[in-house]
Amino acid sequence: MAAGMRRNAALLVALLIVAVALAPAASGFTVCGVDRTAVDACRSYCAKGSKETSPSDACCAKVKPADWECLCSFKNSLPNDVNASRIMDLQYKCKCDNPPATCGAN
């Protein structure tokens, strides 16, 4: 059961950041301090090949409450059309509190 929950959480995190979800998620469900609305807000900045130099204010507002240590654990679970570096850079670009010094050290 824990493995299934972890798999679902990994999929939701990818969805939250920029991916298109194929399976529905519960309304209001959050993972690592962010909810599904972060997808649309951050999609264009975090997509592979994006030419945007900074995330939108709306994107930053959605990721400010994120638990970046938690999100780091899902960094390698993202879809191929997502730029993982840009996702993890959001914590700095958006001036989020307490970004992790290193990601993936766990």
PDB file of N, CA and C in Angstrom:
ATOM      1  N   MET A   1       0.816  -1.186   0.000  1.00  0.00           N
ATOM      2  CA  MET A   1       0.000   0.000   0.000  1.00  0.00           C
ATOM      3  C   MET A   1       0.863   1.254   0.000  1.00  0.00           C
ATOM      4  N   ALA A   2       1.934   1.273   0.783  1.00  0.00           N
ATOM      5  CA  ALA A   2       2.827   2.432   0.822  1.00  0.00           C
ATOM      6  C   ALA A   2       3.472   2.657  -0.533  1.00  0.00           C
ATOM      7  N   ALA A   3       3.838   1.581  -1.222  1.00  0.00           N
ATOM      8  CA  ALA A   3       4.446   1.717  -2.543  1.00  0.00           C
ATOM      9  C   ALA A   3       3.452   2.327  -3.519  1.00  0.00           C
ATOM     10  N   GLY A   4       2.191   1.930  -3.427  1.00  0.00           N
ATOM     11  CA  GLY A   4       1.159   2.495  -4.290  1.00  0.00           C
ATOM     12  C   GLY A   4       0.938   3.970  -4.012  1.00  0.00           C
ATOM     13  N   MET A   5       0.948   4.338  -2.751  1.00  0.00           N
ATOM     14  CA  MET A   5       0.783   5.744  -2.385  1.00  0.00           C
ATOM     15  C   MET A   5       1.963   6.566  -2.878  1.00  0.00           C
ATOM     16  N   ARG A   6       3.175   6.014  -2.773  1.00  0.00           N
ATOM     17  CA  ARG A   6       4.362   6.735  -3.238  1.00  0.00           C
ATOM     18  C   ARG A   6       4.299   6.928  -4.753  1.00  0.00           C
ATOM     19  N   ARG A   7       3.855   5.888  -5.480  1.00  0.00           N
ATOM     20  CA  ARG A   7       3.736   5.987  -6.929  1.00  0.00           C
ATOM     21  C   ARG A   7       2.719   7.065  -7.299  1.00  0.00           C
ATOM     22  N   ASN A   8       1.570   7.074  -6.625  1.00  0.00           N
ATOM     23  CA  ASN A   8       0.557   8.088  -6.892  1.00  0.00           C
ATOM     24  C   ASN A   8       1.066   9.484  -6.560  1.00  0.00           C
ATOM     25  N   ALA A   9       1.808   9.607  -5.474  1.00  0.00           N
ATOM     26  CA  ALA A   9       2.362  10.908  -5.098  1.00  0.00           C
ATOM     27  C   ALA A   9       3.366  11.384  -6.139  1.00  0.00           C
ATOM     28  N   ALA A  10       4.192  10.478  -6.654  1.00  0.00           N
ATOM     29  CA  ALA A  10       5.169  10.847  -7.681  1.00  0.00           C
ATOM     30  C   ALA A  10       4.458  11.340  -8.931  1.00  0.00           C
ATOM     31  N   LEU A  11       3.393  10.661  -9.319  1.00  0.00           N
ATOM     32  CA  LEU A  11       2.632  11.090 -10.488  1.00  0.00           C
ATOM     33  C   LEU A  11       1.984  12.441 -10.253  1.00  0.00           C
ATOM     34  N   LEU A  12       1.452  12.647  -9.054  1.00  0.00           N
ATOM     35  CA  LEU A  12       0.806  13.911  -8.760  1.00  0.00           C
ATOM     36  C   LEU A  12       1.811  15.054  -8.724  1.00  0.00           C
ATOM     37  N   VAL A  13       2.984  14.818  -8.180  1.00  0.00           N
ATOM     38  CA  VAL A  13       3.998  15.868  -8.149  1.00  0.00           C
ATOM     39  C   VAL A  13       4.367  16.267  -9.571  1.00  0.00           C
ATOM     40  N   ALA A  14       4.569  15.294 -10.428  1.00  0.00           N
ATOM     41  CA  ALA A  14       4.863  15.600 -11.825  1.00  0.00           C
ATOM     42  C   ALA A  14       3.725  16.422 -12.413  1.00  0.00           C
ATOM     43  N   LEU A  15       2.511  16.040 -12.115  1.00  0.00           N
ATOM     44  CA  LEU A  15       1.348  16.763 -12.590  1.00  0.00           C
ATOM     45  C   LEU A  15       1.319  18.167 -12.023  1.00  0.00           C
ATOM     46  N   LEU A  16       1.600  18.294 -10.745  1.00  0.00           N
ATOM     47  CA  LEU A  16       1.584  19.593 -10.093  1.00  0.00           C
ATOM     48  C   LEU A  16       2.575  20.546 -10.705  1.00  0.00           C
ATOM     49  N   ILE A  17       3.693  20.040 -11.067  1.00  0.00           N
ATOM     50  CA  ILE A  17       4.735  20.911 -11.571  1.00  0.00           C
ATOM     51  C   ILE A  17       4.441  21.330 -12.997  1.00  0.00           C
ATOM     52  N   VAL A  18       4.232  20.401 -13.922  1.00  0.00           N
ATOM     53  CA  VAL A  18       3.921  20.798 -15.294  1.00  0.00           C
ATOM     54  C   VAL A  18       3.303  19.725 -16.148  1.00  0.00           C
ATOM     55  N   ALA A  19       3.236  18.516 -15.723  1.00  0.00           N
ATOM     56  CA  ALA A  19       2.786  17.431 -16.590  1.00  0.00           C
ATOM     57  C   ALA A  19       1.290  17.447 -16.788  1.00  0.00           C
ATOM     58  N   VAL A  20       0.849  16.772 -17.816  1.00  0.00           N
ATOM     59  CA  VAL A  20      -0.569  16.600 -18.069  1.00  0.00           C
ATOM     60  C   VAL A  20      -0.983  15.282 -17.437  1.00  0.00           C
ATOM     61  N   ALA A  21      -1.953  15.332 -16.568  1.00  0.00           N
ATOM     62  CA  ALA A  21      -2.365  14.113 -15.863  1.00  0.00           C
ATOM     63  C   ALA A  21      -3.331  13.311 -16.714  1.00  0.00           C
ATOM     64  N   LEU A  22      -3.150  12.022 -16.710  1.00  0.00           N
ATOM     65  CA  LEU A  22      -4.073  11.127 -17.386  1.00  0.00           C
ATOM     66  C   LEU A  22      -5.101  10.579 -16.411  1.00  0.00           C
ATOM     67  N   ALA A  23      -4.745  10.502 -15.143  1.00  0.00           N
ATOM     68  CA  ALA A  23      -5.666   9.998 -14.125  1.00  0.00           C
ATOM     69  C   ALA A  23      -6.128  11.158 -13.260  1.00  0.00           C
ATOM     70  N   PRO A  24      -7.411  11.184 -12.912  1.00  0.00           N
ATOM     71  CA  PRO A  24      -7.896  12.284 -12.079  1.00  0.00           C
ATOM     72  C   PRO A  24      -7.380  12.181 -10.652  1.00  0.00           C
ATOM     73  N   ALA A  25      -7.248  13.328 -10.037  1.00  0.00           N
ATOM     74  CA  ALA A  25      -6.840  13.373  -8.627  1.00  0.00           C
ATOM     75  C   ALA A  25      -7.951  14.053  -7.839  1.00  0.00           C
ATOM     76  N   ALA A  26      -7.990  13.800  -6.569  1.00  0.00           N
ATOM     77  CA  ALA A  26      -9.021  14.386  -5.722  1.00  0.00           C
ATOM     78  C   ALA A  26      -8.868  15.898  -5.667  1.00  0.00           C
ATOM     79  N   SER A  27      -9.974  16.590  -5.725  1.00  0.00           N
ATOM     80  CA  SER A  27      -9.968  18.040  -5.648  1.00  0.00           C
ATOM     81  C   SER A  27      -9.414  18.470  -4.297  1.00  0.00           C
ATOM     82  N   GLY A  28      -8.518  19.451  -4.306  1.00  0.00           N
ATOM     83  CA  GLY A  28      -7.945  19.949  -3.077  1.00  0.00           C
ATOM     84  C   GLY A  28      -6.807  19.117  -2.533  1.00  0.00           C
ATOM     85  N   PHE A  29      -6.456  18.035  -3.195  1.00  0.00           N
ATOM     86  CA  PHE A  29      -5.378  17.164  -2.743  1.00  0.00           C
ATOM     87  C   PHE A  29      -4.038  17.857  -2.946  1.00  0.00           C
ATOM     88  N   THR A  30      -3.190  17.828  -1.937  1.00  0.00           N
ATOM     89  CA  THR A  30      -1.877  18.447  -2.045  1.00  0.00           C
ATOM     90  C   THR A  30      -0.781  17.424  -1.794  1.00  0.00           C
ATOM     91  N   VAL A  31       0.362  17.674  -2.398  1.00  0.00           N
ATOM     92  CA  VAL A  31       1.563  16.874  -2.181  1.00  0.00           C
ATOM     93  C   VAL A  31       2.703  17.853  -1.991  1.00  0.00           C
ATOM     94  N   CYS A  32       3.470  17.662  -0.966  1.00  0.00           N
ATOM     95  CA  CYS A  32       4.639  18.505  -0.687  1.00  0.00           C
ATOM     96  C   CYS A  32       4.272  19.988  -0.598  1.00  0.00           C
ATOM     97  N   GLY A  33       3.068  20.277  -0.145  1.00  0.00           N
ATOM     98  CA  GLY A  33       2.658  21.660   0.068  1.00  0.00           C
ATOM     99  C   GLY A  33       2.128  22.396  -1.144  1.00  0.00           C
ATOM    100  N   VAL A  34       1.976  21.721  -2.286  1.00  0.00           N
ATOM    101  CA  VAL A  34       1.409  22.362  -3.476  1.00  0.00           C
ATOM    102  C   VAL A  34       0.224  21.545  -3.974  1.00  0.00           C
ATOM    103  N   ASP A  35      -0.685  22.212  -4.687  1.00  0.00           N
ATOM    104  CA  ASP A  35      -1.844  21.496  -5.210  1.00  0.00           C
ATOM    105  C   ASP A  35      -1.844  21.512  -6.739  1.00  0.00           C
ATOM    106  N   ARG A  36      -2.876  20.920  -7.307  1.00  0.00           N
ATOM    107  CA  ARG A  36      -2.936  20.749  -8.763  1.00  0.00           C
ATOM    108  C   ARG A  36      -2.926  22.055  -9.531  1.00  0.00           C
ATOM    109  N   THR A  37      -3.313  23.158  -8.935  1.00  0.00           N
ATOM    110  CA  THR A  37      -3.371  24.415  -9.672  1.00  0.00           C
ATOM    111  C   THR A  37      -1.989  24.918 -10.067  1.00  0.00           C
ATOM    112  N   ALA A  38      -0.951  24.367  -9.467  1.00  0.00           N
ATOM    113  CA  ALA A  38       0.413  24.760  -9.840  1.00  0.00           C
ATOM    114  C   ALA A  38       0.760  24.308 -11.255  1.00  0.00           C
ATOM    115  N   VAL A  39       0.081  23.284 -11.752  1.00  0.00           N
ATOM    116  CA  VAL A  39       0.359  22.766 -13.094  1.00  0.00           C
ATOM    117  C   VAL A  39       0.211  23.856 -14.135  1.00  0.00           C
ATOM    118  N   ASP A  40      -0.976  24.422 -14.223  1.00  0.00           N
ATOM    119  CA  ASP A  40      -1.232  25.430 -15.243  1.00  0.00           C
ATOM    120  C   ASP A  40      -0.383  26.675 -15.032  1.00  0.00           C
ATOM    121  N   ALA A  41      -0.189  27.054 -13.798  1.00  0.00           N
ATOM    122  CA  ALA A  41       0.563  28.270 -13.502  1.00  0.00           C
ATOM    123  C   ALA A  41       2.036  28.164 -13.891  1.00  0.00           C
ATOM    124  N   CYS A  42       2.616  26.968 -13.790  1.00  0.00           N
ATOM    125  CA  CYS A  42       4.057  26.802 -14.021  1.00  0.00           C
ATOM    126  C   CYS A  42       4.411  26.052 -15.303  1.00  0.00           C
ATOM    127  N   ARG A  43       3.427  25.533 -16.000  1.00  0.00           N
ATOM    128  CA  ARG A  43       3.655  24.686 -17.171  1.00  0.00           C
ATOM    129  C   ARG A  43       4.581  25.320 -18.214  1.00  0.00           C
ATOM    130  N   SER A  44       4.309  26.538 -18.639  1.00  0.00           N
ATOM    131  CA  SER A  44       5.084  27.122 -19.740  1.00  0.00           C
ATOM    132  C   SER A  44       6.541  27.377 -19.354  1.00  0.00           C
ATOM    133  N   TYR A  45       6.793  27.741 -18.110  1.00  0.00           N
ATOM    134  CA  TYR A  45       8.174  27.986 -17.680  1.00  0.00           C
ATOM    135  C   TYR A  45       8.965  26.690 -17.550  1.00  0.00           C
ATOM    136  N   CYS A  46       8.335  25.627 -17.078  1.00  0.00           N
ATOM    137  CA  CYS A  46       9.037  24.381 -16.764  1.00  0.00           C
ATOM    138  C   CYS A  46       9.086  23.365 -17.901  1.00  0.00           C
ATOM    139  N   ALA A  47       8.449  23.656 -19.008  1.00  0.00           N
ATOM    140  CA  ALA A  47       8.465  22.722 -20.135  1.00  0.00           C
ATOM    141  C   ALA A  47       9.846  22.706 -20.784  1.00  0.00           C
ATOM    142  N   LYS A  48      10.265  21.525 -21.243  1.00  0.00           N
ATOM    143  CA  LYS A  48      11.535  21.436 -21.973  1.00  0.00           C
ATOM    144  C   LYS A  48      11.447  22.343 -23.189  1.00  0.00           C
ATOM    145  N   GLY A  49      12.512  23.082 -23.450  1.00  0.00           N
ATOM    146  CA  GLY A  49      12.555  23.988 -24.587  1.00  0.00           C
ATOM    147  C   GLY A  49      11.975  25.360 -24.308  1.00  0.00           C
ATOM    148  N   SER A  50      11.490  25.606 -23.099  1.00  0.00           N
ATOM    149  CA  SER A  50      10.902  26.900 -22.764  1.00  0.00           C
ATOM    150  C   SER A  50      11.947  28.001 -22.902  1.00  0.00           C
ATOM    151  N   LYS A  51      11.533  29.111 -23.476  1.00  0.00           N
ATOM    152  CA  LYS A  51      12.415  30.274 -23.646  1.00  0.00           C
ATOM    153  C   LYS A  51      12.146  31.345 -22.584  1.00  0.00           C
ATOM    154  N   GLU A  52      11.196  31.077 -21.701  1.00  0.00           N
ATOM    155  CA  GLU A  52      10.876  32.052 -20.660  1.00  0.00           C
ATOM    156  C   GLU A  52      12.061  32.217 -19.722  1.00  0.00           C
ATOM    157  N   THR A  53      12.365  33.455 -19.375  1.00  0.00           N
ATOM    158  CA  THR A  53      13.516  33.723 -18.516  1.00  0.00           C
ATOM    159  C   THR A  53      13.178  33.663 -17.032  1.00  0.00           C
ATOM    160  N   SER A  54      11.895  33.782 -16.709  1.00  0.00           N
ATOM    161  CA  SER A  54      11.495  33.679 -15.308  1.00  0.00           C
ATOM    162  C   SER A  54      10.057  33.174 -15.229  1.00  0.00           C
ATOM    163  N   PRO A  55       9.719  32.546 -14.107  1.00  0.00           N
ATOM    164  CA  PRO A  55       8.348  32.060 -13.933  1.00  0.00           C
ATOM    165  C   PRO A  55       7.391  33.229 -13.706  1.00  0.00           C
ATOM    166  N   SER A  56       6.131  33.010 -13.997  1.00  0.00           N
ATOM    167  CA  SER A  56       5.118  34.046 -13.787  1.00  0.00           C
ATOM    168  C   SER A  56       4.877  34.269 -12.294  1.00  0.00           C
ATOM    169  N   ASP A  57       4.300  35.414 -11.982  1.00  0.00           N
ATOM    170  CA  ASP A  57       3.927  35.693 -10.594  1.00  0.00           C
ATOM    171  C   ASP A  57       2.926  34.655 -10.093  1.00  0.00           C
ATOM    172  N   ALA A  58       2.022  34.229 -10.976  1.00  0.00           N
ATOM    173  CA  ALA A  58       1.023  33.221 -10.590  1.00  0.00           C
ATOM    174  C   ALA A  58       1.697  31.902 -10.237  1.00  0.00           C
ATOM    175  N   CYS A  59       2.699  31.519 -11.013  1.00  0.00           N
ATOM    176  CA  CYS A  59       3.446  30.292 -10.734  1.00  0.00           C
ATOM    177  C   CYS A  59       4.122  30.403  -9.369  1.00  0.00           C
ATOM    178  N   CYS A  60       4.810  31.498  -9.146  1.00  0.00           N
ATOM    179  CA  CYS A  60       5.516  31.677  -7.873  1.00  0.00           C
ATOM    180  C   CYS A  60       4.554  31.638  -6.689  1.00  0.00           C
ATOM    181  N   ALA A  61       3.392  32.246  -6.851  1.00  0.00           N
ATOM    182  CA  ALA A  61       2.407  32.230  -5.765  1.00  0.00           C
ATOM    183  C   ALA A  61       1.980  30.800  -5.439  1.00  0.00           C
ATOM    184  N   LYS A  62       1.896  29.948  -6.453  1.00  0.00           N
ATOM    185  CA  LYS A  62       1.466  28.557  -6.243  1.00  0.00           C
ATOM    186  C   LYS A  62       2.549  27.695  -5.607  1.00  0.00           C
ATOM    187  N   VAL A  63       3.833  27.985  -5.878  1.00  0.00           N
ATOM    188  CA  VAL A  63       4.905  27.131  -5.357  1.00  0.00           C
ATOM    189  C   VAL A  63       5.536  27.650  -4.067  1.00  0.00           C
ATOM    190  N   LYS A  64       5.192  28.862  -3.650  1.00  0.00           N
ATOM    191  CA  LYS A  64       5.765  29.411  -2.406  1.00  0.00           C
ATOM    192  C   LYS A  64       5.597  28.488  -1.208  1.00  0.00           C
ATOM    193  N   PRO A  65       4.427  27.855  -1.025  1.00  0.00           N
ATOM    194  CA  PRO A  65       4.276  26.988   0.150  1.00  0.00           C
ATOM    195  C   PRO A  65       4.902  25.601  -0.004  1.00  0.00           C
ATOM    196  N   ALA A  66       5.555  25.340  -1.116  1.00  0.00           N
ATOM    197  CA  ALA A  66       6.093  23.997  -1.378  1.00  0.00           C
ATOM    198  C   ALA A  66       7.148  23.582  -0.360  1.00  0.00           C
ATOM    199  N   ASP A  67       7.144  22.315  -0.063  1.00  0.00           N
ATOM    200  CA  ASP A  67       8.182  21.691   0.755  1.00  0.00           C
ATOM    201  C   ASP A  67       9.210  21.144  -0.234  1.00  0.00           C
ATOM    202  N   TRP A  68      10.286  21.895  -0.468  1.00  0.00           N
ATOM    203  CA  TRP A  68      11.253  21.550  -1.517  1.00  0.00           C
ATOM    204  C   TRP A  68      12.040  20.297  -1.195  1.00  0.00           C
ATOM    205  N   GLU A  69      12.273  20.035   0.066  1.00  0.00           N
ATOM    206  CA  GLU A  69      12.935  18.774   0.436  1.00  0.00           C
ATOM    207  C   GLU A  69      12.067  17.603  -0.009  1.00  0.00           C
ATOM    208  N   CYS A  70      10.777  17.727   0.194  1.00  0.00           N
ATOM    209  CA  CYS A  70       9.832  16.688  -0.221  1.00  0.00           C
ATOM    210  C   CYS A  70       9.824  16.563  -1.746  1.00  0.00           C
ATOM    211  N   LEU A  71       9.752  17.684  -2.456  1.00  0.00           N
ATOM    212  CA  LEU A  71       9.726  17.642  -3.921  1.00  0.00           C
ATOM    213  C   LEU A  71      10.997  17.032  -4.497  1.00  0.00           C
ATOM    214  N   CYS A  72      12.106  17.228  -3.827  1.00  0.00           N
ATOM    215  CA  CYS A  72      13.364  16.642  -4.302  1.00  0.00           C
ATOM    216  C   CYS A  72      13.258  15.129  -4.449  1.00  0.00           C
ATOM    217  N   SER A  73      12.486  14.508  -3.599  1.00  0.00           N
ATOM    218  CA  SER A  73      12.379  13.048  -3.657  1.00  0.00           C
ATOM    219  C   SER A  73      11.662  12.563  -4.912  1.00  0.00           C
ATOM    220  N   PHE A  74      10.988  13.463  -5.621  1.00  0.00           N
ATOM    221  CA  PHE A  74      10.275  13.100  -6.845  1.00  0.00           C
ATOM    222  C   PHE A  74      10.964  13.618  -8.106  1.00  0.00           C
ATOM    223  N   LYS A  75      12.113  14.241  -7.965  1.00  0.00           N
ATOM    224  CA  LYS A  75      12.794  14.878  -9.095  1.00  0.00           C
ATOM    225  C   LYS A  75      13.019  13.927 -10.265  1.00  0.00           C
ATOM    226  N   ASN A  76      13.313  12.683  -9.994  1.00  0.00           N
ATOM    227  CA  ASN A  76      13.596  11.731 -11.070  1.00  0.00           C
ATOM    228  C   ASN A  76      12.356  11.000 -11.568  1.00  0.00           C
ATOM    229  N   SER A  77      11.179  11.424 -11.142  1.00  0.00           N
ATOM    230  CA  SER A  77       9.927  10.780 -11.546  1.00  0.00           C
ATOM    231  C   SER A  77       9.127  11.622 -12.531  1.00  0.00           C
ATOM    232  N   LEU A  78       9.746  12.614 -13.122  1.00  0.00           N
ATOM    233  CA  LEU A  78       9.032  13.536 -13.994  1.00  0.00           C
ATOM    234  C   LEU A  78       8.943  13.020 -15.426  1.00  0.00           C
ATOM    235  N   PRO A  79       7.914  13.437 -16.165  1.00  0.00           N
ATOM    236  CA  PRO A  79       7.786  13.051 -17.571  1.00  0.00           C
ATOM    237  C   PRO A  79       8.908  13.655 -18.414  1.00  0.00           C
ATOM    238  N   ASN A  80       9.115  13.103 -19.591  1.00  0.00           N
ATOM    239  CA  ASN A  80      10.209  13.541 -20.462  1.00  0.00           C
ATOM    240  C   ASN A  80      10.064  14.962 -20.982  1.00  0.00           C
ATOM    241  N   ASP A  81       8.852  15.495 -21.039  1.00  0.00           N
ATOM    242  CA  ASP A  81       8.664  16.843 -21.574  1.00  0.00           C
ATOM    243  C   ASP A  81       8.824  17.933 -20.517  1.00  0.00           C
ATOM    244  N   VAL A  82       9.321  17.556 -19.357  1.00  0.00           N
ATOM    245  CA  VAL A  82       9.496  18.483 -18.244  1.00  0.00           C
ATOM    246  C   VAL A  82      10.984  18.684 -17.974  1.00  0.00           C
ATOM    247  N   ASN A  83      11.374  19.935 -17.783  1.00  0.00           N
ATOM    248  CA  ASN A  83      12.756  20.263 -17.468  1.00  0.00           C
ATOM    249  C   ASN A  83      12.912  20.274 -15.938  1.00  0.00           C
ATOM    250  N   ALA A  84      13.467  19.197 -15.397  1.00  0.00           N
ATOM    251  CA  ALA A  84      13.600  19.057 -13.938  1.00  0.00           C
ATOM    252  C   ALA A  84      14.429  20.186 -13.330  1.00  0.00           C
ATOM    253  N   SER A  85      15.449  20.648 -14.035  1.00  0.00           N
ATOM    254  CA  SER A  85      16.280  21.740 -13.509  1.00  0.00           C
ATOM    255  C   SER A  85      15.463  23.007 -13.323  1.00  0.00           C
ATOM    256  N   ARG A  86      14.601  23.304 -14.284  1.00  0.00           N
ATOM    257  CA  ARG A  86      13.765  24.496 -14.172  1.00  0.00           C
ATOM    258  C   ARG A  86      12.783  24.366 -13.014  1.00  0.00           C
ATOM    259  N   ILE A  87      12.259  23.170 -12.820  1.00  0.00           N
ATOM    260  CA  ILE A  87      11.333  22.969 -11.703  1.00  0.00           C
ATOM    261  C   ILE A  87      12.041  23.256 -10.388  1.00  0.00           C
ATOM    262  N   MET A  88      13.208  22.673 -10.209  1.00  0.00           N
ATOM    263  CA  MET A  88      13.912  22.850  -8.949  1.00  0.00           C
ATOM    264  C   MET A  88      14.447  24.273  -8.793  1.00  0.00           C
ATOM    265  N   ASP A  89      14.673  24.983  -9.915  1.00  0.00           N
ATOM    266  CA  ASP A  89      15.100  26.378  -9.846  1.00  0.00           C
ATOM    267  C   ASP A  89      13.978  27.308  -9.379  1.00  0.00           C
ATOM    268  N   LEU A  90      12.736  26.840  -9.465  1.00  0.00           N
ATOM    269  CA  LEU A  90      11.618  27.675  -9.016  1.00  0.00           C
ATOM    270  C   LEU A  90      11.801  28.132  -7.575  1.00  0.00           C
ATOM    271  N   GLN A  91      12.382  27.279  -6.751  1.00  0.00           N
ATOM    272  CA  GLN A  91      12.554  27.636  -5.340  1.00  0.00           C
ATOM    273  C   GLN A  91      13.420  28.883  -5.175  1.00  0.00           C
ATOM    274  N   TYR A  92      14.351  29.092  -6.083  1.00  0.00           N
ATOM    275  CA  TYR A  92      15.228  30.267  -6.029  1.00  0.00           C
ATOM    276  C   TYR A  92      14.630  31.428  -6.812  1.00  0.00           C
ATOM    277  N   LYS A  93      14.123  31.147  -8.007  1.00  0.00           N
ATOM    278  CA  LYS A  93      13.534  32.199  -8.846  1.00  0.00           C
ATOM    279  C   LYS A  93      12.341  32.848  -8.151  1.00  0.00           C
ATOM    280  N   CYS A  94      11.599  32.052  -7.400  1.00  0.00           N
ATOM    281  CA  CYS A  94      10.409  32.556  -6.708  1.00  0.00           C
ATOM    282  C   CYS A  94      10.702  32.979  -5.268  1.00  0.00           C
ATOM    283  N   LYS A  95      11.967  32.912  -4.885  1.00  0.00           N
ATOM    284  CA  LYS A  95      12.398  33.316  -3.541  1.00  0.00           C
ATOM    285  C   LYS A  95      11.594  32.603  -2.447  1.00  0.00           C
ATOM    286  N   CYS A  96      11.497  31.287  -2.597  1.00  0.00           N
ATOM    287  CA  CYS A  96      10.790  30.468  -1.606  1.00  0.00           C
ATOM    288  C   CYS A  96      11.629  30.342  -0.341  1.00  0.00           C
ATOM    289  N   ASP A  97      10.954  30.169   0.774  1.00  0.00           N
ATOM    290  CA  ASP A  97      11.642  30.012   2.056  1.00  0.00           C
ATOM    291  C   ASP A  97      12.318  28.654   2.146  1.00  0.00           C
ATOM    292  N   ASN A  98      13.464  28.629   2.766  1.00  0.00           N
ATOM    293  CA  ASN A  98      14.191  27.399   3.086  1.00  0.00           C
ATOM    294  C   ASN A  98      14.398  26.414   1.942  1.00  0.00           C
ATOM    295  N   PRO A  99      14.957  26.860   0.811  1.00  0.00           N
ATOM    296  CA  PRO A  99      15.250  25.881  -0.235  1.00  0.00           C
ATOM    297  C   PRO A  99      16.358  24.944   0.230  1.00  0.00           C
ATOM    298  N   PRO A 100      16.314  23.688  -0.204  1.00  0.00           N
ATOM    299  CA  PRO A 100      17.361  22.754   0.211  1.00  0.00           C
ATOM    300  C   PRO A 100      18.699  23.134  -0.407  1.00  0.00           C
ATOM    301  N   ALA A 101      19.757  22.912   0.320  1.00  0.00           N
ATOM    302  CA  ALA A 101      21.092  23.201  -0.201  1.00  0.00           C
ATOM    303  C   ALA A 101      21.434  22.249  -1.337  1.00  0.00           C
ATOM    304  N   THR A 102      21.058  20.992  -1.197  1.00  0.00           N
ATOM    305  CA  THR A 102      21.280  20.015  -2.257  1.00  0.00           C
ATOM    306  C   THR A 102      20.003  19.231  -2.460  1.00  0.00           C
ATOM    307  N   CYS A 103      19.759  18.857  -3.688  1.00  0.00           N
ATOM    308  CA  CYS A 103      18.558  18.103  -4.001  1.00  0.00           C
ATOM    309  C   CYS A 103      18.953  16.692  -4.394  1.00  0.00           C
ATOM    310  N   GLY A 104      18.265  15.721  -3.829  1.00  0.00           N
ATOM    311  CA  GLY A 104      18.555  14.341  -4.169  1.00  0.00           C
ATOM    312  C   GLY A 104      19.632  13.718  -3.306  1.00  0.00           C
ATOM    313  N   ALA A 105      20.014  14.373  -2.218  1.00  0.00           N
ATOM    314  CA  ALA A 105      21.039  13.820  -1.331  1.00  0.00           C
ATOM    315  C   ALA A 105      20.488  12.668  -0.504  1.00  0.00           C
ATOM    316  N   ASN A 106      19.151  12.564  -0.456  1.00  0.00           N
ATOM    317  CA  ASN A 106      18.521  11.486   0.330  1.00  0.00           C
ATOM    318  C   ASN A 106      18.637  10.169  -0.372  1.00  0.00           C
TER     319      ASN A 106
END
